[in-house]
Amino acid sequence: MNDDRPPGRSPRAKTGGAGRVRDPEQTRERILDAARDEFSAKGLSGARVNTIAERAGVNKQLIYYYFDDKERLYGAVLERAYRDIRKQENALDLDALSPEDALRRFIHFNFDYTVKNRYFVALLNDENLHKARHAKVNDRIPALQSTMKRTLARVIRRGLEDGSFRREADPVELYISIASLCYFFLSNRHTLSVIFNVDLLESDRIEARRDHVTEMVLSYLRSVPAAPPGQHKT
Amino acid sequence: MNDDRPPGRSPRAKTGGAGRVRDPEQTRERILDAARDEFSAKGLSGARVNTIAERAGVNKQLIYYYFDDKERLYGAVLERAYRDIRKQENALDLDALSPEDALRRFIHFNFDYTVKNRYFVALLNDENLHKARHAKVNDRIPALQSTMKRTLARVIRRGLEDGSFRREADPVELYISIASLCYFFLSNRHTLSVIFNVDLLESDRIEARRDHVTEMVLSYLRSVPAAPPGQHKT
DNA sequence: GTCAGTATCAACCAAGCGGTTGAAAGCGTC
DNA sequence: GACGCTTTCAACCGCTTGGTTGATACTGAC
């Protein structure tokens, strides 16, 4: 705070008859919604606090009141995004399905989630531009994730046991590949559209892509490896 | 231009004995190099023209002299990046290799290219944030790409003919998947590192990932499809 | 040597922007 | 009704930034 500023503010005109609305919970959520839209459209550096306030329909000072500054607002948006996807992932209940159906369920979830929540893709891209410095100071994010890694490891093991899978995939590598296949076509849809002169989000195309991704992952797990995974060349 | 500005500039002090260096070609390249580094580190919105000038070791006005404005500078960086990768891709000479070796060569090229040229990944991410508005106004970018699509289509066909491949993959989908697998782990390495608590760019890990990507793509092509690709659910 | 154009320079400017300030309205408790 | 705290408001501020300006040095042609 600038403590040495002399008082100098002129008293402002009184408002008209309309009273103010007071609902701090809703105000906070509206700011987060507006911020999510603005940050995903323009990135942290390109987003404008004024625009966020306008989109939220609130006074700009409220953003500083609830979130301290732009960066912390961004961090709050990111955390809420992670919490949402993990909540939905944890609800998948993959252990109740056969290994192959579990994998299908997992892939379809990730694929459909990115298609429905494009903002998430844009936020992650931007967070990587900033070297994940907001995610790094958030304790809740890694904890949310490790359950999914273990779940995936169990699915792989169950598939090896019942013979539907024939290769012992590394769960981290597999997770990254599934995320890659589900994510990249959306994150890079604009440059890919320029290159291939197609609309990647046309609905038939999306469905074909989901099938393609599923086939690619399952055929990898079903096939006998040519060499042990993770073998090191020395 | 502000035509109504009165003359008011004080004559500046003469420089010391050192003369100016004049080499427009080198100056332009140095600006592009500096801009590439600054735009890939901070994005278009976060990058500073002053910083680009400093990194290039030139007067800021030169940026406007050669590139008109910040956006066109960004567009020039992007075009040069695309030109570089296409030039290297076109030098691969995949038609001279067996289908399987051609695919390996293609995958390894894309993988190693992103590992060596991280700026390219960051630039593409940023360009997608801006809906590829710079790439869209550039006529040279799509032309560079269509040769690779055709080359990939030939490789797929040759593989089907000699039996090393068993599925008629769509070349655009395949290209997107290969790019996905080669690109995402780098573009999202910061958030993935937070989530999995690993260093994805550790050299053993990179090599394992390249092998994993190769295996995933080849096993997909080798396997007999469970349903025809591109089948539409009606 | 002059000239015109090119390449480069230091300083400047107007607008935008993140964040702050003094104040008012609302609300629950006493 | 008073009070203290919370929530909200309009206006403001200092700094940053993309871009501009008038000028100078360099260079090749005549």
Coordinates of C-alpha atoms (C1' of nucleotides) in Angstrom, one line a residue:
Chain A
M1 CA 0.0 0.0 0.0
N2 CA 1.2 3.5 -0.7
D3 CA 1.2 4.8 2.8
D4 CA 2.7 8.2 2.0
R5 CA -0.2 9.2 -0.3
P6 CA -2.0 12.2 1.1
P7 CA -5.8 12.1 1.2
G8 CA -7.0 13.7 -2.0
R9 CA -10.0 11.8 -3.2
S10 CA -13.0 13.9 -3.9
P11 CA -16.2 12.5 -2.4
R12 CA -18.0 10.8 -5.3
A13 CA -21.6 11.4 -6.3
K14 CA -24.1 9.2 -4.6
T15 CA -25.5 6.4 -6.7
G16 CA -29.0 6.5 -8.0
G17 CA -31.8 4.6 -6.3
A18 CA -30.5 1.1 -7.4
G19 CA -28.9 -0.7 -4.5
R20 CA -25.8 -2.9 -4.6
V21 CA -26.0 -6.6 -4.8
R22 CA -24.0 -8.5 -2.1
D23 CA -23.2 -12.1 -2.7
P24 CA -19.5 -12.7 -2.2
E25 CA -19.7 -16.4 -3.1
Q26 CA -21.4 -15.8 -6.4
T27 CA -19.2 -12.8 -7.1
R28 CA -16.1 -14.9 -6.6
E29 CA -17.3 -17.6 -9.0
R30 CA -18.3 -15.0 -11.6
I31 CA -14.8 -13.5 -11.5
L32 CA -13.3 -17.0 -11.8
D33 CA -15.6 -17.8 -14.8
A34 CA -14.7 -14.6 -16.5
A35 CA -11.0 -15.0 -15.8
R36 CA -11.0 -18.5 -17.1
D37 CA -12.5 -17.3 -20.4
E38 CA -10.2 -14.3 -20.7
F39 CA -7.0 -16.2 -19.7
S40 CA -7.8 -19.1 -22.1
A41 CA -8.5 -16.7 -24.9
K42 CA -5.5 -14.4 -24.5
G43 CA -3.0 -15.9 -22.1
L44 CA -1.9 -14.5 -18.9
S45 CA 0.1 -11.7 -20.5
G46 CA -2.5 -10.7 -23.0
A47 CA -5.5 -10.9 -20.6
R48 CA -6.7 -7.6 -19.2
V49 CA -8.0 -7.2 -15.6
N50 CA -10.4 -4.6 -16.8
T51 CA -11.9 -7.0 -19.3
I52 CA -12.2 -9.7 -16.7
A53 CA -14.1 -7.3 -14.4
E54 CA -16.4 -6.3 -17.3
R55 CA -17.0 -9.9 -18.3
A56 CA -17.8 -10.8 -14.7
G57 CA -20.0 -7.7 -14.3
V58 CA -18.2 -6.5 -11.2
N59 CA -16.0 -3.6 -10.1
K60 CA -12.4 -4.1 -10.8
Q61 CA -11.4 -3.6 -7.2
L62 CA -13.2 -6.7 -6.3
I63 CA -10.7 -8.8 -8.2
Y64 CA -8.0 -7.4 -6.0
Y65 CA -10.2 -7.8 -3.0
Y66 CA -10.7 -11.5 -3.5
F67 CA -7.5 -12.6 -5.4
D68 CA -4.8 -10.0 -4.5
D69 CA -3.4 -9.7 -8.0
K70 CA -3.6 -10.9 -11.6
E71 CA -1.2 -13.7 -11.1
R72 CA -3.0 -15.2 -8.1
L73 CA -6.3 -14.9 -10.0
Y74 CA -4.7 -16.9 -12.8
G75 CA -3.4 -19.5 -10.2
A76 CA -6.9 -19.8 -8.8
V77 CA -8.4 -20.4 -12.2
L78 CA -5.8 -23.1 -12.8
E79 CA -6.4 -24.9 -9.6
R80 CA -10.1 -24.9 -10.1
A81 CA -9.5 -26.3 -13.6
Y82 CA -7.3 -29.1 -12.3
R83 CA -9.8 -29.9 -9.5
D84 CA -12.6 -30.2 -12.0
I85 CA -10.9 -32.7 -14.3
R86 CA -9.5 -34.8 -11.4
K87 CA -13.0 -34.9 -9.8
Q88 CA -14.4 -36.3 -13.1
E89 CA -11.5 -38.6 -13.6
N90 CA -11.8 -40.0 -10.1
A91 CA -15.5 -40.7 -10.8
L92 CA -14.6 -43.0 -13.8
D93 CA -14.4 -46.1 -11.6
L94 CA -12.0 -47.9 -14.0
D95 CA -11.4 -50.8 -11.5
A96 CA -14.9 -52.0 -12.1
L97 CA -14.3 -52.5 -15.8
S98 CA -12.4 -55.0 -17.8
P99 CA -8.9 -53.8 -18.7
E100 CA -9.8 -53.0 -22.3
D101 CA -13.1 -51.3 -21.4
A102 CA -11.3 -49.4 -18.7
L103 CA -8.7 -48.1 -21.2
R104 CA -11.5 -47.2 -23.6
R105 CA -13.4 -45.4 -20.9
F106 CA -10.2 -43.5 -19.9
I107 CA -9.3 -42.5 -23.4
H108 CA -12.9 -41.4 -24.3
F109 CA -13.1 -39.4 -21.1
N110 CA -9.8 -37.5 -21.8
F111 CA -10.7 -37.0 -25.4
D112 CA -14.3 -35.7 -24.7
Y113 CA -13.1 -33.6 -21.8
T114 CA -10.7 -31.6 -24.0
V115 CA -13.3 -31.2 -26.7
K116 CA -15.8 -29.9 -24.3
N117 CA -13.4 -27.8 -22.3
R118 CA -11.1 -26.1 -24.7
Y119 CA -10.2 -23.6 -22.1
F120 CA -8.3 -26.3 -20.3
V121 CA -6.1 -26.9 -23.2
A122 CA -5.3 -23.2 -23.6
L123 CA -4.7 -22.8 -19.9
L124 CA -2.2 -25.7 -19.8
N125 CA -0.4 -24.3 -22.8
D126 CA -0.1 -20.9 -21.2
E127 CA 1.0 -22.4 -17.9
N128 CA 3.8 -24.2 -19.7
L129 CA 4.9 -21.0 -21.3
H130 CA 5.3 -19.7 -17.8
K131 CA 7.2 -22.9 -16.8
A132 CA 4.3 -24.0 -14.6
R133 CA 5.3 -21.5 -12.0
H134 CA 1.7 -21.2 -10.7
A135 CA 1.1 -25.0 -10.6
K136 CA 4.5 -25.5 -8.8
V137 CA 3.4 -23.4 -5.8
N138 CA 0.1 -25.3 -5.5
D139 CA 0.3 -28.3 -3.3
R140 CA -3.0 -29.7 -4.3
I141 CA -2.2 -30.4 -8.0
P142 CA 0.2 -33.4 -7.7
A143 CA -1.8 -35.1 -5.1
L144 CA -4.8 -35.1 -7.4
Q145 CA -2.9 -36.8 -10.1
S146 CA -1.0 -39.6 -8.5
T147 CA -4.3 -41.6 -8.0
M148 CA -4.8 -41.7 -11.7
K149 CA -1.3 -43.0 -12.3
R150 CA -1.8 -45.9 -9.9
T151 CA -5.2 -46.6 -11.4
L152 CA -3.7 -46.8 -14.9
A153 CA -0.9 -49.1 -13.5
R154 CA -3.5 -51.4 -12.1
V155 CA -5.4 -51.5 -15.5
I156 CA -2.2 -52.4 -17.3
R157 CA -1.4 -55.1 -14.8
R158 CA -4.9 -56.6 -15.0
G159 CA -4.7 -56.6 -18.8
L160 CA -1.4 -58.5 -18.7
E161 CA -2.9 -61.0 -16.3
D162 CA -5.9 -61.8 -18.3
G163 CA -4.0 -61.7 -21.6
S164 CA -5.8 -58.8 -23.3
F165 CA -2.6 -56.8 -23.1
R166 CA 0.7 -58.1 -24.1
R167 CA 3.1 -55.4 -23.3
E168 CA 4.1 -54.0 -20.0
A169 CA 3.7 -50.4 -20.7
D170 CA 5.1 -47.7 -18.4
P171 CA 2.1 -46.0 -16.9
V172 CA 3.6 -42.5 -17.0
E173 CA 4.6 -42.9 -20.7
L174 CA 1.2 -44.3 -21.5
Y175 CA -0.6 -41.6 -19.7
I176 CA 1.5 -39.0 -21.6
S177 CA 0.8 -40.6 -24.9
I178 CA -2.9 -40.8 -24.3
A179 CA -2.9 -37.2 -23.2
S180 CA -0.9 -36.3 -26.3
L181 CA -3.3 -37.9 -28.7
C182 CA -6.3 -36.4 -27.0
Y183 CA -4.9 -33.0 -26.6
F184 CA -2.6 -31.9 -29.5
F185 CA -5.2 -31.8 -32.3
L186 CA -7.2 -29.4 -30.2
S187 CA -4.3 -27.3 -28.9
N188 CA -2.9 -27.0 -32.4
R189 CA -6.1 -27.0 -34.4
H190 CA -5.5 -23.6 -35.9
T191 CA -2.1 -24.2 -37.3
L192 CA -3.0 -27.7 -38.4
S193 CA -6.1 -26.3 -40.2
V194 CA -3.9 -23.9 -42.1
I195 CA -1.5 -26.7 -43.0
F196 CA -4.0 -29.4 -44.0
N197 CA -6.8 -27.1 -45.1
V198 CA -9.4 -29.1 -43.1
D199 CA -11.7 -28.3 -40.2
L200 CA -10.5 -30.5 -37.5
L201 CA -13.5 -29.9 -35.2
E202 CA -16.1 -30.9 -37.7
S203 CA -18.1 -33.5 -35.9
D204 CA -17.5 -36.5 -38.1
R205 CA -13.8 -35.8 -37.9
I206 CA -13.8 -35.6 -34.2
E207 CA -15.5 -39.0 -33.9
A208 CA -13.1 -40.5 -36.4
R209 CA -10.2 -39.1 -34.3
R210 CA -11.5 -40.5 -31.1
D211 CA -11.8 -44.0 -32.7
H212 CA -8.3 -43.6 -34.2
V213 CA -6.8 -42.6 -30.9
T214 CA -8.5 -45.6 -29.1
E215 CA -7.3 -48.0 -31.8
M216 CA -3.7 -46.7 -31.7
V217 CA -3.5 -47.1 -27.9
L218 CA -5.2 -50.5 -27.7
S219 CA -3.2 -51.9 -30.6
Y220 CA 0.0 -50.8 -28.9
L221 CA -1.0 -52.6 -25.7
R222 CA -2.3 -55.7 -27.5
S223 CA 0.8 -56.2 -29.6
V224 CA 3.9 -58.2 -28.6
P225 CA 6.8 -55.9 -28.1
A226 CA 9.8 -56.2 -30.4
A227 CA 12.1 -55.2 -27.6
P228 CA 11.5 -54.7 -23.8
P229 CA 10.3 -51.2 -23.0
G230 CA 12.7 -49.0 -21.3
Q231 CA 15.7 -50.8 -22.6
H232 CA 18.7 -48.6 -22.4
K233 CA 21.3 -48.3 -25.2
T234 CA 24.7 -48.1 -23.6
Chain B
M1 CA 2.5 9.2 -38.4
N2 CA 1.9 12.2 -36.3
D3 CA 2.1 14.9 -38.9
D4 CA 1.1 17.7 -36.7
R5 CA 4.0 17.3 -34.3
P6 CA 6.1 20.5 -34.3
P7 CA 9.9 20.0 -34.6
G8 CA 11.2 19.9 -31.1
R9 CA 14.0 17.3 -31.0
S10 CA 17.2 18.6 -29.6
P11 CA 20.3 17.7 -31.6
R12 CA 21.9 14.8 -29.8
A13 CA 25.5 14.6 -28.8
K14 CA 27.8 13.2 -31.5
T15 CA 29.0 9.6 -30.9
G16 CA 32.5 8.9 -29.9
G17 CA 35.1 7.8 -32.4
A18 CA 33.5 4.4 -33.0
G19 CA 31.6 4.3 -36.2
R20 CA 28.4 2.4 -36.9
V21 CA 28.3 -1.0 -38.2
R22 CA 26.3 -1.4 -41.4
D23 CA 25.2 -4.8 -42.4
P24 CA 21.5 -5.0 -43.1
E25 CA 21.4 -8.7 -43.8
Q26 CA 23.1 -9.6 -40.6
T27 CA 21.1 -7.0 -38.7
R28 CA 17.9 -8.5 -39.9
E29 CA 19.0 -12.1 -39.0
R30 CA 20.1 -11.0 -35.5
I31 CA 16.7 -9.3 -35.0
L32 CA 14.9 -12.5 -36.1
D33 CA 17.1 -14.6 -33.8
A34 CA 16.5 -12.4 -30.8
A35 CA 12.8 -12.2 -31.6
R36 CA 12.5 -16.0 -31.9
D37 CA 14.0 -16.4 -28.4
E38 CA 11.9 -13.6 -26.9
F39 CA 8.6 -14.7 -28.5
S40 CA 9.2 -18.4 -27.6
A41 CA 10.0 -17.5 -24.0
K42 CA 7.2 -15.1 -23.4
G43 CA 4.6 -15.3 -26.2
L44 CA 3.6 -12.5 -28.5
S45 CA 1.8 -10.5 -25.8
G46 CA 4.5 -11.0 -23.1
A47 CA 7.5 -10.3 -25.4
R48 CA 8.9 -6.8 -25.3
V49 CA 10.2 -5.0 -28.3
N50 CA 12.8 -3.2 -26.2
T51 CA 14.1 -6.6 -25.0
I52 CA 14.3 -7.9 -28.6
A53 CA 16.4 -4.9 -29.6
E54 CA 18.7 -5.4 -26.6
R55 CA 19.0 -9.1 -27.3
A56 CA 19.8 -8.3 -30.9
G57 CA 22.2 -5.6 -30.0
V58 CA 20.5 -3.1 -32.3
N59 CA 18.6 0.1 -32.0
K60 CA 14.8 -0.4 -31.5
Q61 CA 13.9 1.7 -34.5
L62 CA 15.6 -0.9 -36.7
I63 CA 12.9 -3.3 -35.8
Y64 CA 10.3 -0.9 -37.2
Y65 CA 12.5 -0.2 -40.2
Y66 CA 12.8 -3.8 -41.2
F67 CA 9.5 -5.3 -39.9
D68 CA 7.0 -2.5 -39.6
D69 CA 5.6 -3.6 -36.2
K70 CA 5.7 -6.2 -33.5
E71 CA 3.1 -8.4 -35.1
R72 CA 4.8 -8.6 -38.5
L73 CA 8.1 -9.3 -36.7
Y74 CA 6.3 -12.3 -35.1
G75 CA 4.9 -13.4 -38.5
A76 CA 8.4 -13.3 -40.0
V77 CA 9.8 -15.4 -37.1
L78 CA 7.0 -17.9 -37.6
E79 CA 7.6 -18.2 -41.4
R80 CA 11.3 -18.7 -40.9
A81 CA 10.5 -21.5 -38.4
Y82 CA 8.2 -23.3 -40.8
R83 CA 10.6 -22.9 -43.6
D84 CA 13.4 -24.4 -41.6
I85 CA 11.4 -27.5 -40.6
R86 CA 10.0 -28.1 -44.0
K87 CA 13.4 -27.8 -45.6
Q88 CA 14.7 -30.5 -43.2
E89 CA 11.7 -32.7 -43.7
N90 CA 12.0 -32.5 -47.4
A91 CA 15.6 -33.6 -47.2
L92 CA 14.5 -36.9 -45.5
D93 CA 14.1 -38.7 -48.8
L94 CA 11.6 -41.2 -47.4
D95 CA 10.8 -42.8 -50.8
A96 CA 14.3 -44.3 -50.8
L97 CA 13.6 -46.3 -47.6
S98 CA 11.5 -49.3 -46.9
P99 CA 8.1 -48.3 -45.5
E100 CA 9.0 -49.3 -41.9
D101 CA 12.4 -47.5 -42.1
A102 CA 10.7 -44.5 -43.7
L103 CA 8.3 -44.3 -40.8
R104 CA 11.1 -44.7 -38.3
R105 CA 13.1 -42.0 -40.0
F106 CA 10.1 -39.7 -40.1
I107 CA 9.2 -40.2 -36.4
H108 CA 12.8 -39.8 -35.3
F109 CA 13.1 -36.6 -37.3
N110 CA 10.0 -35.1 -35.8
F111 CA 10.9 -36.2 -32.3
D112 CA 14.5 -35.0 -32.4
Y113 CA 13.5 -31.7 -34.1
T114 CA 11.2 -30.7 -31.3
V115 CA 13.8 -31.7 -28.7
K116 CA 16.5 -29.6 -30.4
N117 CA 14.2 -26.7 -31.3
R118 CA 12.0 -26.1 -28.3
Y119 CA 11.3 -22.6 -29.5
F120 CA 9.3 -24.1 -32.3
V121 CA 6.9 -25.9 -29.9
A122 CA 6.4 -22.7 -28.0
L123 CA 5.9 -20.6 -31.1
L124 CA 3.2 -23.0 -32.4
N125 CA 1.4 -23.0 -29.1
D126 CA 1.4 -19.2 -29.1
E127 CA 0.3 -19.1 -32.7
N128 CA -2.7 -21.3 -31.8
L129 CA -3.6 -19.0 -28.9
H130 CA -3.9 -16.3 -31.6
K131 CA -6.0 -18.6 -33.8
A132 CA -3.1 -18.8 -36.3
R133 CA -3.9 -15.4 -37.6
H134 CA -0.3 -14.9 -38.6
A135 CA 0.0 -18.3 -40.4
K136 CA -3.3 -17.7 -42.1
V137 CA -2.1 -14.7 -44.0
N138 CA 1.1 -16.4 -45.1
D139 CA 0.8 -18.2 -48.5
R140 CA 4.0 -20.1 -48.2
I141 CA 3.1 -22.3 -45.1
P142 CA 0.4 -24.7 -46.6
A143 CA 2.4 -25.2 -49.8
L144 CA 5.4 -26.4 -47.7
Q145 CA 3.2 -29.0 -45.9
S146 CA 1.3 -30.8 -48.6
T147 CA 4.4 -32.5 -50.0
M148 CA 4.8 -34.2 -46.6
K149 CA 1.2 -35.4 -46.5
R150 CA 1.7 -37.0 -50.0
T151 CA 5.0 -38.6 -49.0
L152 CA 3.4 -40.1 -45.9
A153 CA 0.5 -41.4 -48.0
R154 CA 3.0 -43.1 -50.3
V155 CA 4.8 -44.7 -47.4
I156 CA 1.5 -46.0 -46.0
R157 CA 0.6 -47.4 -49.4
R158 CA 4.0 -49.0 -50.0
G159 CA 3.7 -50.7 -46.5
L160 CA 0.3 -52.1 -47.4
E161 CA 1.6 -53.4 -50.6
D162 CA 4.6 -55.2 -49.1
G163 CA 2.6 -56.5 -46.1
S164 CA 4.7 -54.7 -43.5
F165 CA 1.6 -52.5 -42.7
R166 CA -1.9 -54.0 -42.3
R167 CA -4.1 -51.0 -41.8
E168 CA -4.9 -48.3 -44.2
A169 CA -4.3 -45.3 -42.0
D170 CA -5.5 -41.8 -43.0
P171 CA -2.3 -39.8 -43.6
V172 CA -3.7 -36.7 -42.0
E173 CA -4.7 -38.5 -38.9
L174 CA -1.4 -40.4 -38.8
Y175 CA 0.6 -37.2 -39.2
I176 CA -1.4 -35.5 -36.4
S177 CA -0.8 -38.5 -34.1
I178 CA 2.9 -38.6 -34.8
A179 CA 3.2 -34.9 -34.2
S180 CA 1.1 -35.3 -31.0
L181 CA 3.3 -38.0 -29.6
C182 CA 6.5 -36.1 -30.5
Y183 CA 5.3 -32.7 -29.4
F184 CA 3.1 -32.8 -26.3
F185 CA 5.6 -34.1 -23.8
L186 CA 7.8 -31.2 -24.7
S187 CA 5.1 -28.5 -24.9
N188 CA 3.6 -29.6 -21.6
R189 CA 6.8 -30.7 -19.9
H190 CA 6.4 -28.2 -17.0
T191 CA 2.9 -29.2 -15.9
L192 CA 3.6 -32.9 -16.5
S193 CA 6.7 -32.6 -14.3
V194 CA 4.7 -31.1 -11.6
I195 CA 2.1 -33.9 -11.9
F196 CA 4.4 -36.8 -12.2
N197 CA 7.4 -35.4 -10.2
V198 CA 9.8 -36.5 -12.9
D199 CA 12.2 -34.7 -15.2
L200 CA 10.9 -35.5 -18.7
L201 CA 13.9 -34.1 -20.4
E202 CA 16.4 -36.3 -18.7
S203 CA 18.4 -38.0 -21.5
D204 CA 17.5 -41.6 -20.7
R205 CA 13.8 -40.6 -20.5
I206 CA 14.0 -38.9 -23.8
E207 CA 15.4 -41.9 -25.5
A208 CA 12.8 -44.2 -23.9
R209 CA 10.1 -41.9 -25.1
R210 CA 11.4 -41.8 -28.7
D211 CA 11.4 -45.7 -28.7
H212 CA 7.9 -45.7 -27.1
V213 CA 6.5 -43.3 -29.7
T214 CA 8.1 -45.4 -32.5
E215 CA 6.7 -48.6 -31.1
M216 CA 3.2 -47.1 -30.7
V217 CA 3.0 -45.9 -34.2
L218 CA 4.5 -49.0 -35.9
S219 CA 2.4 -51.4 -33.8
Y220 CA -0.7 -49.5 -34.9
L221 CA 0.2 -49.8 -38.6
R222 CA 1.2 -53.4 -38.3
S223 CA -1.9 -54.6 -36.5
V224 CA -5.1 -55.7 -38.3
P225 CA -7.8 -53.2 -37.6
A226 CA -10.8 -54.3 -35.6
A227 CA -13.1 -52.0 -37.7
P228 CA -12.4 -50.1 -40.9
P229 CA -10.9 -46.7 -40.2
G230 CA -13.1 -43.7 -40.7
Q231 CA -16.3 -45.8 -40.4
H232 CA -19.1 -43.4 -39.5
K233 CA -21.7 -44.3 -36.9
T234 CA -25.0 -43.2 -38.3
Chain C
dG1 C1' 32.6 16.9 -53.9
dT2 C1' 27.7 16.5 -54.1
dC3 C1' 23.6 14.1 -53.6
dA4 C1' 20.0 10.9 -52.6
dG5 C1' 18.9 7.0 -50.4
dT6 C1' 19.9 3.6 -46.8
dA7 C1' 20.9 2.2 -42.2
dT8 C1' 21.3 3.5 -37.8
dC9 C1' 20.7 6.4 -33.4
dA10 C1' 18.9 8.8 -28.9
dA11 C1' 15.1 10.7 -27.2
dC12 C1' 10.4 11.1 -27.0
dC13 C1' 5.1 10.4 -26.7
dA14 C1' 0.4 8.9 -26.0
dA15 C1' -2.1 5.3 -24.6
dG16 C1' -2.8 1.3 -21.9
dC17 C1' -2.6 -1.2 -17.7
dG18 C1' -2.1 -3.3 -13.0
dG19 C1' -2.9 -1.9 -8.9
dT20 C1' -4.5 1.7 -5.1
dT21 C1' -7.4 4.8 -2.6
dG22 C1' -11.0 7.0 -0.1
dA23 C1' -15.6 6.3 0.3
dA24 C1' -20.4 4.3 0.4
dA25 C1' -23.7 0.7 1.0
dG26 C1' -25.1 -3.5 3.3
dC27 C1' -25.6 -6.5 7.2
dG28 C1' -25.5 -8.7 11.6
dT29 C1' -24.7 -7.9 16.4
dC30 C1' -25.5 -5.4 20.5
Chain D
dG1 C1' -29.9 3.3 16.5
dA2 C1' -25.0 2.6 16.7
dC3 C1' -21.1 0.1 15.4
dG4 C1' -17.8 -2.6 13.1
dC5 C1' -16.9 -5.3 9.5
dT6 C1' -17.6 -6.8 4.8
dT7 C1' -18.6 -6.0 0.1
dT8 C1' -18.7 -3.0 -3.4
dC9 C1' -17.9 1.5 -6.0
dA10 C1' -15.7 5.5 -9.0
dA11 C1' -11.7 7.6 -9.7
dC12 C1' -7.1 7.8 -9.8
dC13 C1' -1.8 7.0 -10.3
dG14 C1' 2.7 5.7 -11.8
dC15 C1' 4.9 2.9 -14.8
dT16 C1' 5.4 0.4 -19.0
dT17 C1' 5.3 -0.1 -23.8
dG18 C1' 4.7 0.0 -28.9
dG19 C1' 5.6 3.1 -32.0
dT20 C1' 7.4 7.8 -33.8
dT21 C1' 10.5 11.6 -34.7
dG22 C1' 14.3 14.4 -36.1
dA23 C1' 18.8 13.6 -36.8
dT24 C1' 23.3 11.5 -38.1
dA25 C1' 26.5 8.4 -40.4
dC26 C1' 27.4 5.6 -44.3
dT27 C1' 27.5 4.4 -49.2
dG28 C1' 27.3 4.3 -54.1
dA29 C1' 26.4 6.9 -58.2
dC30 C1' 27.3 10.8 -60.8

